[in-house]
Short mmCIF file of C-alpha atoms in Angstrom, two decimals:
data_model
loop_
_atom_site.label_atom_id
_atom_site.label_comp_id
_atom_site.label_asym_id
_atom_site.label_seq_id
_atom_site.Cartn_x
_atom_site.Cartn_y
_atom_site.Cartn_z
CA UNK A 1 -29.46 -7.76 -45.51
CA UNK A 2 -31.50 -10.86 -46.31
CA UNK A 3 -33.70 -12.01 -43.47
CA UNK A 4 -32.12 -15.46 -43.17
CA UNK A 5 -28.64 -13.96 -42.85
CA UNK A 6 -29.90 -11.69 -40.06
CA UNK A 7 -31.26 -14.72 -38.18
CA UNK A 8 -28.00 -16.65 -38.64
CA UNK A 9 -25.99 -13.73 -37.32
CA UNK A 10 -28.29 -13.52 -34.29
CA UNK A 11 -27.76 -17.25 -33.61
CA UNK A 12 -23.98 -16.73 -33.74
CA UNK A 13 -24.25 -13.78 -31.34
CA UNK A 14 -26.29 -15.90 -28.95
CA UNK A 15 -23.72 -18.70 -29.18
CA UNK A 16 -21.02 -16.31 -27.98
CA UNK A 17 -22.82 -16.08 -24.63
CA UNK A 18 -21.60 -19.61 -23.92
CA UNK A 19 -17.93 -18.69 -24.29
CA UNK A 20 -15.76 -20.16 -21.52
CA UNK A 21 -18.76 -21.98 -19.99
CA UNK A 22 -19.60 -24.83 -22.34
CA UNK A 23 -16.22 -26.35 -23.18
CA UNK A 24 -15.57 -29.06 -24.31
CA UNK A 25 -18.96 -28.72 -26.02
CA UNK A 26 -19.38 -26.27 -28.90
CA UNK A 27 -20.98 -22.86 -28.42
CA UNK A 28 -24.47 -22.98 -29.94
CA UNK A 29 -27.20 -20.39 -30.45
CA UNK A 30 -30.67 -21.00 -31.85
CA UNK A 31 -33.34 -18.72 -33.28
CA UNK A 32 -36.87 -20.00 -33.87
CA UNK A 33 -38.53 -18.27 -36.82
CA UNK A 34 -42.07 -18.72 -38.19
CA UNK A 35 -42.69 -18.69 -41.90
CA UNK A 36 -46.14 -20.27 -42.00
CA UNK A 37 -48.18 -17.12 -41.35
CA UNK A 38 -47.91 -13.35 -41.08
CA UNK A 39 -45.79 -11.73 -40.03
CA UNK A 40 -43.56 -14.04 -42.02
CA UNK A 41 -40.09 -14.36 -40.53
CA UNK A 42 -41.21 -13.48 -37.00
CA UNK A 43 -38.71 -14.55 -34.32
CA UNK A 44 -40.71 -16.59 -31.81
CA UNK A 45 -37.93 -17.84 -29.54
CA UNK A 46 -34.20 -17.82 -29.09
CA UNK A 47 -31.67 -19.37 -26.77
CA UNK A 48 -28.12 -20.54 -26.29
CA UNK A 49 -26.24 -23.38 -24.61
CA UNK A 50 -25.33 -21.62 -21.35
CA UNK A 51 -23.37 -24.24 -19.40
CA UNK A 52 -22.01 -27.78 -19.56
CA UNK A 53 -24.82 -30.15 -18.66
CA UNK A 54 -27.48 -27.51 -19.29
CA UNK A 55 -30.22 -27.63 -21.90
CA UNK A 56 -29.21 -27.30 -25.53
CA UNK A 57 -29.84 -24.05 -27.41
CA UNK A 58 -32.64 -25.52 -29.49
CA UNK A 59 -34.52 -26.70 -26.41
CA UNK A 60 -34.17 -23.26 -24.81
CA UNK A 61 -35.43 -21.56 -28.00
CA UNK A 62 -38.42 -23.90 -28.25
CA UNK A 63 -39.30 -23.33 -24.59
CA UNK A 64 -39.11 -19.57 -25.15
CA UNK A 65 -41.40 -19.87 -28.18
CA UNK A 66 -43.99 -21.86 -26.25
CA UNK A 67 -47.25 -22.16 -28.17
CA UNK A 68 -45.85 -20.06 -31.02
CA UNK A 69 -43.47 -22.89 -31.99
#
């Protein structure tokens, strides 16, 4: 399976964690991946929108990545 498809599937799986807790907002998952140095395609952070009013998935993923982002 191509690497990008694997990352997209992981983001969709993370989004499912928000089911029944984020409505009326959409379920969102995010995967931060580095491609600028080895190992290329390394996942550096991931997250999901966990609750209405909570931080967005992208913000959670960036916080998890920290300095690696």
